[in-house]
XYZ file of C-alpha atoms in Angstrom:
615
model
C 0.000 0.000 0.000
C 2.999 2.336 0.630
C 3.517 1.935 -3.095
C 0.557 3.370 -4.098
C 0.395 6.444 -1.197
C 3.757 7.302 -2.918
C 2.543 6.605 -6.518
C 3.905 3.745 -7.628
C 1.405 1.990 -9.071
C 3.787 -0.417 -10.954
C 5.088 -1.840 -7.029
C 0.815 -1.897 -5.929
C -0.432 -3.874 -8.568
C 2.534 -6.347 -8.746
C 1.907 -7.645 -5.116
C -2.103 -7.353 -5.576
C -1.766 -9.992 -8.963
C 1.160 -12.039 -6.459
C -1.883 -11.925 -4.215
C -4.415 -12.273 -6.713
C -2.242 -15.846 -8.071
C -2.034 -17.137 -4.552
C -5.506 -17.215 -4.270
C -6.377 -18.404 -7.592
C -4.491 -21.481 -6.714
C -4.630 -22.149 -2.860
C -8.756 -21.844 -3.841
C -9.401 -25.141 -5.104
C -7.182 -26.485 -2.465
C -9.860 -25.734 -0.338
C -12.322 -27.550 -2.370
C -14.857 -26.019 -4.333
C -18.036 -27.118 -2.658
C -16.799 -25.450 0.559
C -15.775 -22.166 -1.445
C -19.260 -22.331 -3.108
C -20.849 -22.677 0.578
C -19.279 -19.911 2.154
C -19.615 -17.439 -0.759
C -23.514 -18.548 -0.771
C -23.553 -17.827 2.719
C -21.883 -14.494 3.090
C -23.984 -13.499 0.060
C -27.467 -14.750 1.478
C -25.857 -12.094 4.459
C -25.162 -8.937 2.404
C -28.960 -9.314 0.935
C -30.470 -9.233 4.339
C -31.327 -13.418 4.580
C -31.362 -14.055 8.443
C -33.009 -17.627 10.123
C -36.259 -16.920 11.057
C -37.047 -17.381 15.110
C -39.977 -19.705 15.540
C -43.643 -17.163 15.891
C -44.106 -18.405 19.427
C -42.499 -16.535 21.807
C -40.934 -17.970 25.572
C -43.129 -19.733 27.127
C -41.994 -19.124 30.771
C -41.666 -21.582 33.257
C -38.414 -23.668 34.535
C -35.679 -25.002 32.041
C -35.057 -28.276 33.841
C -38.482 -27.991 36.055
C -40.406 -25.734 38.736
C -39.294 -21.955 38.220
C -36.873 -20.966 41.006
C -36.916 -17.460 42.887
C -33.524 -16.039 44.380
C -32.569 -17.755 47.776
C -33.127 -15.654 50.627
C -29.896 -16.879 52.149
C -27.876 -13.254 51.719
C -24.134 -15.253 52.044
C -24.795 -17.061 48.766
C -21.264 -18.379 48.057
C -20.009 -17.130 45.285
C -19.280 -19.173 41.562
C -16.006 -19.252 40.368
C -15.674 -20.076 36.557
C -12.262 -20.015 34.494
C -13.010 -18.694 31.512
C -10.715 -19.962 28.705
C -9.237 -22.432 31.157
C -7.307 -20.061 33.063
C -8.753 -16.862 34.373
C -11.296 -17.485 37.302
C -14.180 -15.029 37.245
C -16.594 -15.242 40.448
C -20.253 -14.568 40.261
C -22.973 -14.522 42.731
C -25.861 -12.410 40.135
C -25.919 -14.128 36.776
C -22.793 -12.951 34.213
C -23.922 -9.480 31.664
C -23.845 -12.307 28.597
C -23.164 -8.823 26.579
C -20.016 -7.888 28.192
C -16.530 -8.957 28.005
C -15.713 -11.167 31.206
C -12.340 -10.043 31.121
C -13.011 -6.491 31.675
C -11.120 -5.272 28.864
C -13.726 -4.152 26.076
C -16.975 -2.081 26.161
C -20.432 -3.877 26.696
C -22.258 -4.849 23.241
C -25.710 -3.587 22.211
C -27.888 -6.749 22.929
C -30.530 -5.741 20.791
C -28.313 -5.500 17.319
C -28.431 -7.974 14.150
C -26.183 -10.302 14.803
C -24.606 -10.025 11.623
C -24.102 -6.084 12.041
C -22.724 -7.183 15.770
C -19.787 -9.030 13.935
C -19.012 -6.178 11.653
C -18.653 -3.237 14.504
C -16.441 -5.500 16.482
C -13.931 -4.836 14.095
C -10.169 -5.764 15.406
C -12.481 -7.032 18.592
C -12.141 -10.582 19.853
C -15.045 -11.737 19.421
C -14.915 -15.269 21.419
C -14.405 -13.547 24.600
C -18.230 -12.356 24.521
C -19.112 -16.078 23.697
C -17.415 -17.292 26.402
C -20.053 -17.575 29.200
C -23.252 -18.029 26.622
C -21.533 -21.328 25.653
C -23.249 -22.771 28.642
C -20.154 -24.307 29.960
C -21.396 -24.068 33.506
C -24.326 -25.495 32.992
C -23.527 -29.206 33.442
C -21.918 -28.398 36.342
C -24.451 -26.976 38.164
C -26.723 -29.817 37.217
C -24.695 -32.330 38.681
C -24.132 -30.166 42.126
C -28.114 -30.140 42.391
C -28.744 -33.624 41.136
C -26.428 -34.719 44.392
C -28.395 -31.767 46.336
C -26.466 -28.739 46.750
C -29.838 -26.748 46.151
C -28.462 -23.674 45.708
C -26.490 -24.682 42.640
C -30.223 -25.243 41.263
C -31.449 -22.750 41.686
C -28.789 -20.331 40.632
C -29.008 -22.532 37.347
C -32.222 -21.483 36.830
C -31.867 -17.983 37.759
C -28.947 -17.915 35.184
C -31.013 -19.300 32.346
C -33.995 -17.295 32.476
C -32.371 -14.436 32.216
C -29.872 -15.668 29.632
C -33.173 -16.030 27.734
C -34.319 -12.777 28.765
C -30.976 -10.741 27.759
C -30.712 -12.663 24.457
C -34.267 -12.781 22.292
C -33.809 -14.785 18.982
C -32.352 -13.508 17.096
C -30.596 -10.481 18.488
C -27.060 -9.913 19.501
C -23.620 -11.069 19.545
C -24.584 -14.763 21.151
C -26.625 -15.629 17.933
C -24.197 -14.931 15.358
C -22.596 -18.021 14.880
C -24.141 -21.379 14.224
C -21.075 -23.258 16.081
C -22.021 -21.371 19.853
C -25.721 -21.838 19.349
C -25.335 -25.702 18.905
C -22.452 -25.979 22.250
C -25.131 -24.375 23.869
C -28.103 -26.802 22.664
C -25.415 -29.734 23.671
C -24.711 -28.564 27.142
C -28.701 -28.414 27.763
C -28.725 -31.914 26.369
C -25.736 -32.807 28.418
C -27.514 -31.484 31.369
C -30.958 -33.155 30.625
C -28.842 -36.225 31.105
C -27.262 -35.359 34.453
C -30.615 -34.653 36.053
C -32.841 -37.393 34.325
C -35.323 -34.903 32.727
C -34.779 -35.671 29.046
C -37.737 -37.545 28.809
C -40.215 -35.271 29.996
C -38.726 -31.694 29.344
C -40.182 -28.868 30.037
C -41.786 -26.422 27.977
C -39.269 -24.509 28.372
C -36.415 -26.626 27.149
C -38.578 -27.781 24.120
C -38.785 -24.097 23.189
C -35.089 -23.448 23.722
C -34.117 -26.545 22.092
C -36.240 -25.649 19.075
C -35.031 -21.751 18.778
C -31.229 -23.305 18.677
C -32.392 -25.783 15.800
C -34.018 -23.201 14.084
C -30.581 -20.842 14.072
C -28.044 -23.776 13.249
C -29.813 -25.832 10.561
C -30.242 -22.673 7.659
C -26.582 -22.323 8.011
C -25.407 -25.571 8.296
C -23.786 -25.606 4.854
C -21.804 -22.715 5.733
C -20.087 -24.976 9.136
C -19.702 -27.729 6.707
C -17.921 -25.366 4.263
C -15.416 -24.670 6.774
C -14.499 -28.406 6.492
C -13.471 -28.021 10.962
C -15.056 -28.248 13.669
C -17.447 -26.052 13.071
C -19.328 -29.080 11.016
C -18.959 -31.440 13.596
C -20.493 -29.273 16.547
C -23.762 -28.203 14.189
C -24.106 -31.495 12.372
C -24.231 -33.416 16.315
C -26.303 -30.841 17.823
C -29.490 -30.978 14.893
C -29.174 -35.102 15.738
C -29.728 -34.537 18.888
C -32.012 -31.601 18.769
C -33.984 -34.346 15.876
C -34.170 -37.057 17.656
C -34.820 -35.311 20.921
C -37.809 -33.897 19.341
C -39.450 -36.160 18.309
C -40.312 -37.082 21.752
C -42.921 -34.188 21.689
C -43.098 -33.936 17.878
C -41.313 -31.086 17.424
C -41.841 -29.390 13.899
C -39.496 -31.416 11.542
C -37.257 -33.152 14.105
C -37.504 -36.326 12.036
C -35.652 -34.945 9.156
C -33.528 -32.546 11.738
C -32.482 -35.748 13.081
C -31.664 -37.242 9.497
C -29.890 -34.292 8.510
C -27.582 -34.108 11.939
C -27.185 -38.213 11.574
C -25.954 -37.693 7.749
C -23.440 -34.607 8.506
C -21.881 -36.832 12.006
C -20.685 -39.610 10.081
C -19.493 -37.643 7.461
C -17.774 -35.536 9.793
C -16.281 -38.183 11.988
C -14.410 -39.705 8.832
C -13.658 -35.588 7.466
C -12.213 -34.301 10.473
C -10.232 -37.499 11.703
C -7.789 -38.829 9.385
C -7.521 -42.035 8.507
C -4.787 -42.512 10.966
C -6.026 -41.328 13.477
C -4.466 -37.711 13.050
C -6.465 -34.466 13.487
C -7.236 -32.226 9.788
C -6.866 -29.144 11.582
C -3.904 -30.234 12.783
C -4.582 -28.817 16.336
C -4.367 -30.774 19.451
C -7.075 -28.845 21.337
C -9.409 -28.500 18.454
C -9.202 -32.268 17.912
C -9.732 -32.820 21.256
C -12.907 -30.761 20.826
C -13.604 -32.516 17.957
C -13.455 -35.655 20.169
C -15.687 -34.187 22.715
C -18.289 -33.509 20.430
C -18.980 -36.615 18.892
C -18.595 -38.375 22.166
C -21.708 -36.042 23.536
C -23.386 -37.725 20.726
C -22.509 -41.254 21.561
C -23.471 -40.037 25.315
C -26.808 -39.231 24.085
C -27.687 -42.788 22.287
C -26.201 -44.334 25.140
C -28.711 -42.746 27.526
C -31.957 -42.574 24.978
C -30.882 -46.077 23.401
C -30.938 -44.471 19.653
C -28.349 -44.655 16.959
C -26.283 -42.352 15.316
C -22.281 -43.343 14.213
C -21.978 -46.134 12.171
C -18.884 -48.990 12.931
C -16.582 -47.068 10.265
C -17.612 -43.071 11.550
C -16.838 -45.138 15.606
C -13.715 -46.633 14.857
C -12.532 -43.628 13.247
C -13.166 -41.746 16.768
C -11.102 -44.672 18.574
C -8.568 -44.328 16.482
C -8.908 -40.539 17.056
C -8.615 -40.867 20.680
C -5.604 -43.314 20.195
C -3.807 -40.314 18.746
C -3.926 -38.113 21.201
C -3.430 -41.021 24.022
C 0.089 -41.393 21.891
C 1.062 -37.736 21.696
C 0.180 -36.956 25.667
C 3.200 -36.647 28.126
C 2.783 -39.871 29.916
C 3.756 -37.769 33.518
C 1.366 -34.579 32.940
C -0.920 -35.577 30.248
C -0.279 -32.469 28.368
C 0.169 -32.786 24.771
C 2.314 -30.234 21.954
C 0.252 -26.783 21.843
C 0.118 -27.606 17.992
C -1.856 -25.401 15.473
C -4.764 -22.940 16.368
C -6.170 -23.287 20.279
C -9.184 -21.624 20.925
C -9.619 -22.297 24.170
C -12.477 -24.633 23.806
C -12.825 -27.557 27.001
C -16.112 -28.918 26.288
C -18.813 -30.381 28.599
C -17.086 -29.763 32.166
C -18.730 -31.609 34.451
C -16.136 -31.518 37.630
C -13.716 -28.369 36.521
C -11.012 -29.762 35.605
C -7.173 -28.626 34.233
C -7.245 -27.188 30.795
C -4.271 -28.959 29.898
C -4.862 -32.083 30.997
C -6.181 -34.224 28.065
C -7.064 -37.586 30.144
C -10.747 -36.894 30.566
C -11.323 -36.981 26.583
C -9.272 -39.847 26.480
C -11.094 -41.804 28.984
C -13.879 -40.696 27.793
C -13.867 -41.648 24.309
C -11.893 -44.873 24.634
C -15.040 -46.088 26.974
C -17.946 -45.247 24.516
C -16.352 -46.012 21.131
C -13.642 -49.026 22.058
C -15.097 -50.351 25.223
C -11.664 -50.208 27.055
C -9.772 -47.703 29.380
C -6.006 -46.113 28.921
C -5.289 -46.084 32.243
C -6.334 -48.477 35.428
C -6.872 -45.941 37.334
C -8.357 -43.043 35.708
C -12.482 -42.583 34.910
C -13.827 -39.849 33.286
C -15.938 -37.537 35.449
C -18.923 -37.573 32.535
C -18.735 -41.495 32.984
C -19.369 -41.546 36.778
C -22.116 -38.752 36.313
C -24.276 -41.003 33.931
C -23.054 -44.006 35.459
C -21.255 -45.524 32.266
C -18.900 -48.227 33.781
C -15.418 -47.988 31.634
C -14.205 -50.721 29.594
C -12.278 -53.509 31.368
C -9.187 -54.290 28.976
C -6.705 -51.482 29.636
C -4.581 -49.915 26.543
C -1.253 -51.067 26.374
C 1.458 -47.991 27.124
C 2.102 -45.744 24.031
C 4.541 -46.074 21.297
C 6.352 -44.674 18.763
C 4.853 -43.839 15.565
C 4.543 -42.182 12.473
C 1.349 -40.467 10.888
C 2.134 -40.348 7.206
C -1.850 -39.522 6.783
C -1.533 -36.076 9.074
C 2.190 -35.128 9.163
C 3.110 -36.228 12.037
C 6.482 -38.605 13.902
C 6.065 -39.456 17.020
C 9.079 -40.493 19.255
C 9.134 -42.104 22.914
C 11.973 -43.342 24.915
C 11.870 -44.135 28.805
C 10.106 -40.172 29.912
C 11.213 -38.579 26.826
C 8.658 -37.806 24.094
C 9.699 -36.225 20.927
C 6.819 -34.868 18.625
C 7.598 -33.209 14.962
C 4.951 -31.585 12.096
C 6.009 -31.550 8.935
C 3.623 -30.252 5.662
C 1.190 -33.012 4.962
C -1.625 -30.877 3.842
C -4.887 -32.630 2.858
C -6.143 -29.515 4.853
C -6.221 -25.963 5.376
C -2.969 -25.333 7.572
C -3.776 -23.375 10.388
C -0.289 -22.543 11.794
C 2.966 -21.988 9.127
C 4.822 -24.475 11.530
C 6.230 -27.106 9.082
C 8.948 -29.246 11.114
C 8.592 -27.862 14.189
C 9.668 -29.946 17.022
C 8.077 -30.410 20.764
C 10.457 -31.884 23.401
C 9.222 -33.349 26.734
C 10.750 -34.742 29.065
C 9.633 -36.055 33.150
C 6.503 -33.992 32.514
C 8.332 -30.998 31.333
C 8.035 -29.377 28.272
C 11.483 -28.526 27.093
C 11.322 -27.468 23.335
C 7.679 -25.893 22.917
C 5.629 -23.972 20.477
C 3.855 -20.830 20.438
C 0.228 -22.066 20.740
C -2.539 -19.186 19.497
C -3.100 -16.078 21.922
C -5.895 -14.982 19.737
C -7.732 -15.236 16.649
C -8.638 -11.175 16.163
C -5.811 -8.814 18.264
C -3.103 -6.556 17.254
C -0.497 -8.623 18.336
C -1.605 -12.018 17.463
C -0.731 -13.214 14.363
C 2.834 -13.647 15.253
C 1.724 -16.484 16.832
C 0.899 -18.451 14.074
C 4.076 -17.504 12.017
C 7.138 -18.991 11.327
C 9.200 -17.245 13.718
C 6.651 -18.887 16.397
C 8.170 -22.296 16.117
C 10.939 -24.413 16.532
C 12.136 -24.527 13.195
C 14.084 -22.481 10.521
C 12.543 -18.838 9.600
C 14.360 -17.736 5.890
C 14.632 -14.011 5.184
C 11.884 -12.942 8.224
C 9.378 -14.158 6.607
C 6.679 -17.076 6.927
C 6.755 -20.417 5.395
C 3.905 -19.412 3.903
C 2.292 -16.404 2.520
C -0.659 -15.046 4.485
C -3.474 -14.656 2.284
C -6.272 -13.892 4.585
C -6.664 -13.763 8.465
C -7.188 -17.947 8.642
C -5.286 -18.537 5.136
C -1.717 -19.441 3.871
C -1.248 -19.412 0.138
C 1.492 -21.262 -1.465
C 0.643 -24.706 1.035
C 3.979 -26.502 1.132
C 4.432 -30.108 0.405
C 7.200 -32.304 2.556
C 10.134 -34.387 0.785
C 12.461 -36.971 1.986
C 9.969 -38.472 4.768
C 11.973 -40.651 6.745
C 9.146 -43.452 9.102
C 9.935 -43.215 12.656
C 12.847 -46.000 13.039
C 13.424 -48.119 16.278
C 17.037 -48.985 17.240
C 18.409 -50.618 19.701
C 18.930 -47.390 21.980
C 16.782 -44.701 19.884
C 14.486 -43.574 17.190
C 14.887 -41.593 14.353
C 12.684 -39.945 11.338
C 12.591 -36.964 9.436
C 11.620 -34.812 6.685
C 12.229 -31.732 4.258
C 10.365 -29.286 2.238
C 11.201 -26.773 -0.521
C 9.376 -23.388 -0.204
C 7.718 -21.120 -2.963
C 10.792 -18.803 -2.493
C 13.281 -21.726 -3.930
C 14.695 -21.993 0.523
C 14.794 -25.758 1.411
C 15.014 -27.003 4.751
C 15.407 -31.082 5.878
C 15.364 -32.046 9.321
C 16.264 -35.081 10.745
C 15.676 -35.993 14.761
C 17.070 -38.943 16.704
C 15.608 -39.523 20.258
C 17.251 -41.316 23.008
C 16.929 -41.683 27.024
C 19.974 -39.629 27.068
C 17.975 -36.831 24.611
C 17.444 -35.524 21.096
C 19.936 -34.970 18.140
C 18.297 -32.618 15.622
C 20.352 -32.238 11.788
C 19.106 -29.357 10.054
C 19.996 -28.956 6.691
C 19.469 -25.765 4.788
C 20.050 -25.323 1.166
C 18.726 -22.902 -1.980
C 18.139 -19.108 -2.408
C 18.218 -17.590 0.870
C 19.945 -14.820 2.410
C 19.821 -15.461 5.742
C 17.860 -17.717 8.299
C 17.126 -18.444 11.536
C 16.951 -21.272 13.789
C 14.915 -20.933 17.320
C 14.019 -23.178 19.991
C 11.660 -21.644 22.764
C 12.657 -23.243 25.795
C 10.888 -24.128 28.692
C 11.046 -21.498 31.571
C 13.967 -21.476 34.242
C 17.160 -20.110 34.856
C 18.808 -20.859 31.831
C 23.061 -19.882 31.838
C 25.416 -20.111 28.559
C 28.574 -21.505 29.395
C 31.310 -22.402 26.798
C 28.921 -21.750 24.196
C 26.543 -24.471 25.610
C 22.978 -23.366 27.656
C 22.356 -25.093 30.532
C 19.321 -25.203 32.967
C 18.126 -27.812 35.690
C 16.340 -30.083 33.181
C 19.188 -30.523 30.382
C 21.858 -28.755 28.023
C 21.531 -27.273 24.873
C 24.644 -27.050 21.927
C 24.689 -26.160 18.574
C 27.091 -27.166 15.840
C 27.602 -25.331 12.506
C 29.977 -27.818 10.085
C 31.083 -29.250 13.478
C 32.248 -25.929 15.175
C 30.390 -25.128 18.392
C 28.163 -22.107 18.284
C 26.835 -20.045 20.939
C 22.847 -19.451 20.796
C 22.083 -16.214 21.349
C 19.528 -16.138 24.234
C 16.082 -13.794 24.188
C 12.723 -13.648 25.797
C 9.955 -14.497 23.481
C 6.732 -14.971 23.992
C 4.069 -18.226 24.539
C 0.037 -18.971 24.837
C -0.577 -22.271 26.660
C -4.394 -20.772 27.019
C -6.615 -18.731 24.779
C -6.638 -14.507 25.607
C -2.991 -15.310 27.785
C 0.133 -15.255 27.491
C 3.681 -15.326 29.563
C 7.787 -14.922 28.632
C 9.885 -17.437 27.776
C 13.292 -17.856 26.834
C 14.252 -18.606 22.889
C 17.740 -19.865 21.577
C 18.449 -18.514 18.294
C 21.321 -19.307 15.683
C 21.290 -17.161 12.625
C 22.463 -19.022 9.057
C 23.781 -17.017 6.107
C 24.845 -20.082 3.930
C 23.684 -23.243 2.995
C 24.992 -25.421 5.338
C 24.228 -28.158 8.063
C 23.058 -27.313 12.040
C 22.975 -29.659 14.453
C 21.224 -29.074 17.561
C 21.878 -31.238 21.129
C 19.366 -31.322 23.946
C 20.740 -33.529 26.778
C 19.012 -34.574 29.883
């Protein structure tokens, strides 16, 4: 743009065709029925198309049963909530559903078009409104009252009603996306569970359950376009909302409940590769996608229906298998891979964002009748009173996911975990061979995670320079076509399995960029640590190599850094180089972040780096 304010059209138009190229071909990478959907979509929007609210209006009365007044106890204890997984908020009046929790951006108009709410939010994060309307309290407030803490119902009720009352159909920020109305319809579900009252709801939750099917289904095409989880959450919630329904013949829940059973198979085999591996190559997005489908199986294993046939089932197994195999066997944290939105789906106890066990648990009892660890249950088990599978899974391995991009690398405590490009899908993060290092629970070698998806300073955090891997000439592996878009997908070479020796592993992989830089990286993992070889080659000025380390008191000795978990050295053609030591940045949750140190080497040749971590 510079060119142009100065004139120079010739510089302007050059970088708008570059642009205008990238898109032209990363387009049909996308596929052209999901292009089609979301053009159709945001087009129905510009003409004024909106999904009609049903003609009767609330019906009053009690979600879950008999209307509740405020207790007249006056030391109500307060309810503390973490929103995002981290930040506790404490309420004793129900949450404004219109402002931002975090107390960092002005109240929204509640009575606004939903769509128009989206467009003056601008450079606004929009998912910290959404937050609390997600309903992730919900379930556990229904199981405090179902074991009779009686003011947890009734502040349940209280918090409902006037969420209803605060958010008419279809007005405000909390109706604008089709994703948030159906978590919302599945933690009422969820909750209907808990408590028992699914089969005779109220007339309440029939006309909140209908409202949420009426706002997701018109724009269900538009989720599946996304080809994420966006599909998955909509498609589960009209199944349930369907075959709900048709308990008290709601309007069209028998081909609701078609549609939702249609779009959750399909989804289950789209958004779960065939080895198990996630396609938005996220670790907390498949682990929502895990938790979604599992609320479905939840719900036929309550109401005895059917939904996921054997292949959409296994597919979640094997699912759930993949992240069982990439979780730190001491903390049960996994790699902060891709885009993290700080989605924990259906809390029923509140329980550590970064612990990945209950999903695990969870889906290894409903969809492979077995359990990964002795013992472990997940709290959503012992609420409906599911009894686990027997046969326990054997400890994971080593492996590698040629389907998703993915080696995998275990010996004794140590885990080593490397992405390379294997793009069947739209990358999320330009983070091609980065490397995660854990060791006795800690992570040693870790990535960037998210921050946010709409901020000033967040979309560092999906770049290059955001990863443990090699950055050429400042810029990203990828171009940046769009907010959630990198042109110019790259595609790996020289894939080397994961191989077991005798006393380690190796594997590896390379890549050649659309600039003509070419990076190969090769790891070898052993109880003693990880060897990384890092080979740079082609047109390139300079480049950088960084590792973001874990936090301590990190000292450079003799050219080598040293902390209380291990030692780091670099070699450049066998000479010993010291890393040049910096505080960068890192987002374990969504909306926060801390420091951290980063080791950098810069590279002005082609040449070969090889990188020590000893414990």
């Amino acid at each position: 743009m510079d060119d142009y304010r100065r004139g120079d059209c010739s510089g302007f138009e050059e970088k708008a065709m570059r642009r205008l190229a990238l898109i032209a071909i990363t387009l049909p990478r996308l596929g052209i029925r999901n292009v089609a959907r979301v053009a159709l979509y945001k087009l129905c929007l510009k003409l004024g198309w909106r999904p009609r609210p049903l003609r009767a209006g609330y019906p009053g009365g009690g979600v879950f049963g008999t209307p509740r007044a405020k207790s007249k106890n006056n030391e109500q204890r307060p309810t503390t909530l973490y929103l995002f997984g981290w930040h506790p908020v404490n309420f004793i009046e129900p949450p404004d559903w219109h402002a931002d929790p975090l107390g960092e951006k002005p109240r929204l108009n509640p009575n606004q078009d939903w769509a128009k709410a989206l467009e003056a939010l601008g450079n606004d994060d929009v998912k910290r409104y959404w937050e609390l309307s997600r309903f992730y309290w919900l379930p556990q407030f229904a199981l405090a009252a179902r074991d009779g803490d009686h003011e947890a119902g009734e502040r349940m009720e209280i918090w409902l009603q006037d969420w209803i009352e605060r958010n008419p159909p279809f007005s405000g920020i909390n109706w604008a996306c089709g994703q948030e109305a159906a978590i919302r319809l599945m933690n009422l579900a969820l909750s209907a569970l808990i408590l028992e009252s699914w089969r005779e709801p109220s007339e309440a939750m029939k006309w909140l359950i209908e409202t949420h099917a009426r706002r997701i289904r018109p724009t269900l095409s538009y989720a599946l376009g996304q080809d994420n989880n966006h599909g998955t959450a909509e498609a589960s919630a009209l199944f349930i909302a369907g075959m709900w329904g048709q308990e008290w013949s709601m309007l069209g829940a028998e081909q609701i409940a078609m549609i939702g059973k249609k779009w959750v198979n399909d989804r289950a085999l789209r958004v779960i590769q065939s080895d198990g591996s996630p396609c938005q190559y996220s670790t907390t997005y498949h682990r929502a996608n895990l938790e979604t489908l599992c609320l479905v199986a939840l719900w036929c294993n309550q109401t005895g229906k059917e939904c996921l046939v054997s292949d959409a089932a296994a597919r979640v197994a094997m699912g759930a298998r993949w992240l069982y195999e990439t979780a730190d066997s001491t903390s049960y944290d996994v790699p902060n891979l891709g885009a993290n939105d700080g989605s924990h789906l259906f809390n029923v106890t509140e329980s550590n964002y970064r612990d990945f066990r209950p999903t695990i648990a969870l889906a290894s009892a409903l969809f492979d009748d077995s359990r990964p660890w002795a013992e472990y249950t997940d709290a959503r088990l012992a609420a409906l009173k599911i009894s686990p599978g027997k046969e326990i899974w054997s400890p994971a391995t080593s492996r590698h996911c040629g389907v998703g991009g993915f080696h995998i690398l275990r010996s004794g405590r140590a885990l080593a975990f490397m992405h390379y490009a294997r793009f069947s899908f739209r990358p999320g993060h330009a983070d091609a061979l980065h490397v995660d290092l854990w060791h006795k629970g800690i992570n040693l070698l870790r990535d960037a995670g998210t921050f946010s998806y709409n901020a000033a300073e967040a979309e560092w955090f999906s770049g290059t320079s955001a990863h443990n891997t090699v950055e050429f000439d400042g810029r990203d592996q990828m171009p940046k076509i769009g907010r959630f878009l990198f042109g110019a997908w790259l595609k790996s070479n020289d894939v080397s399995s994961v191989q077991e020796y005798s006393d380690s592993l190796t594997a590896g992989a390379g890549y050649l960029d659309a600039n003509g830089a070419e990076h190969h990286r090769a790891i070898k993992l052993s109880k003693e640590g990880l060897i990384c070889t890092d080979s740079v080659s082609g047109t390139f000025n300079k480049a950088c190599l960084r590792w973001r380390l874990a936090p301590g008191d990190w000292q450079l000795h003799d050219a080598v850094l040293s902390s209380e978990h291990c030692t780091i050295s670099i070699e450049i053609d066998g000479m010993l180089i010291p890393p040049t030591l910096n505080t960068t940045e890192e987002s374990r949750y969504y909306l926060h972040k801390t420091a951290i140190p980063v080791a950098s080497v810069v590279i002005e040749r082609a040449t070969t780096v090889i990188t020590k971590v000893m414990f």
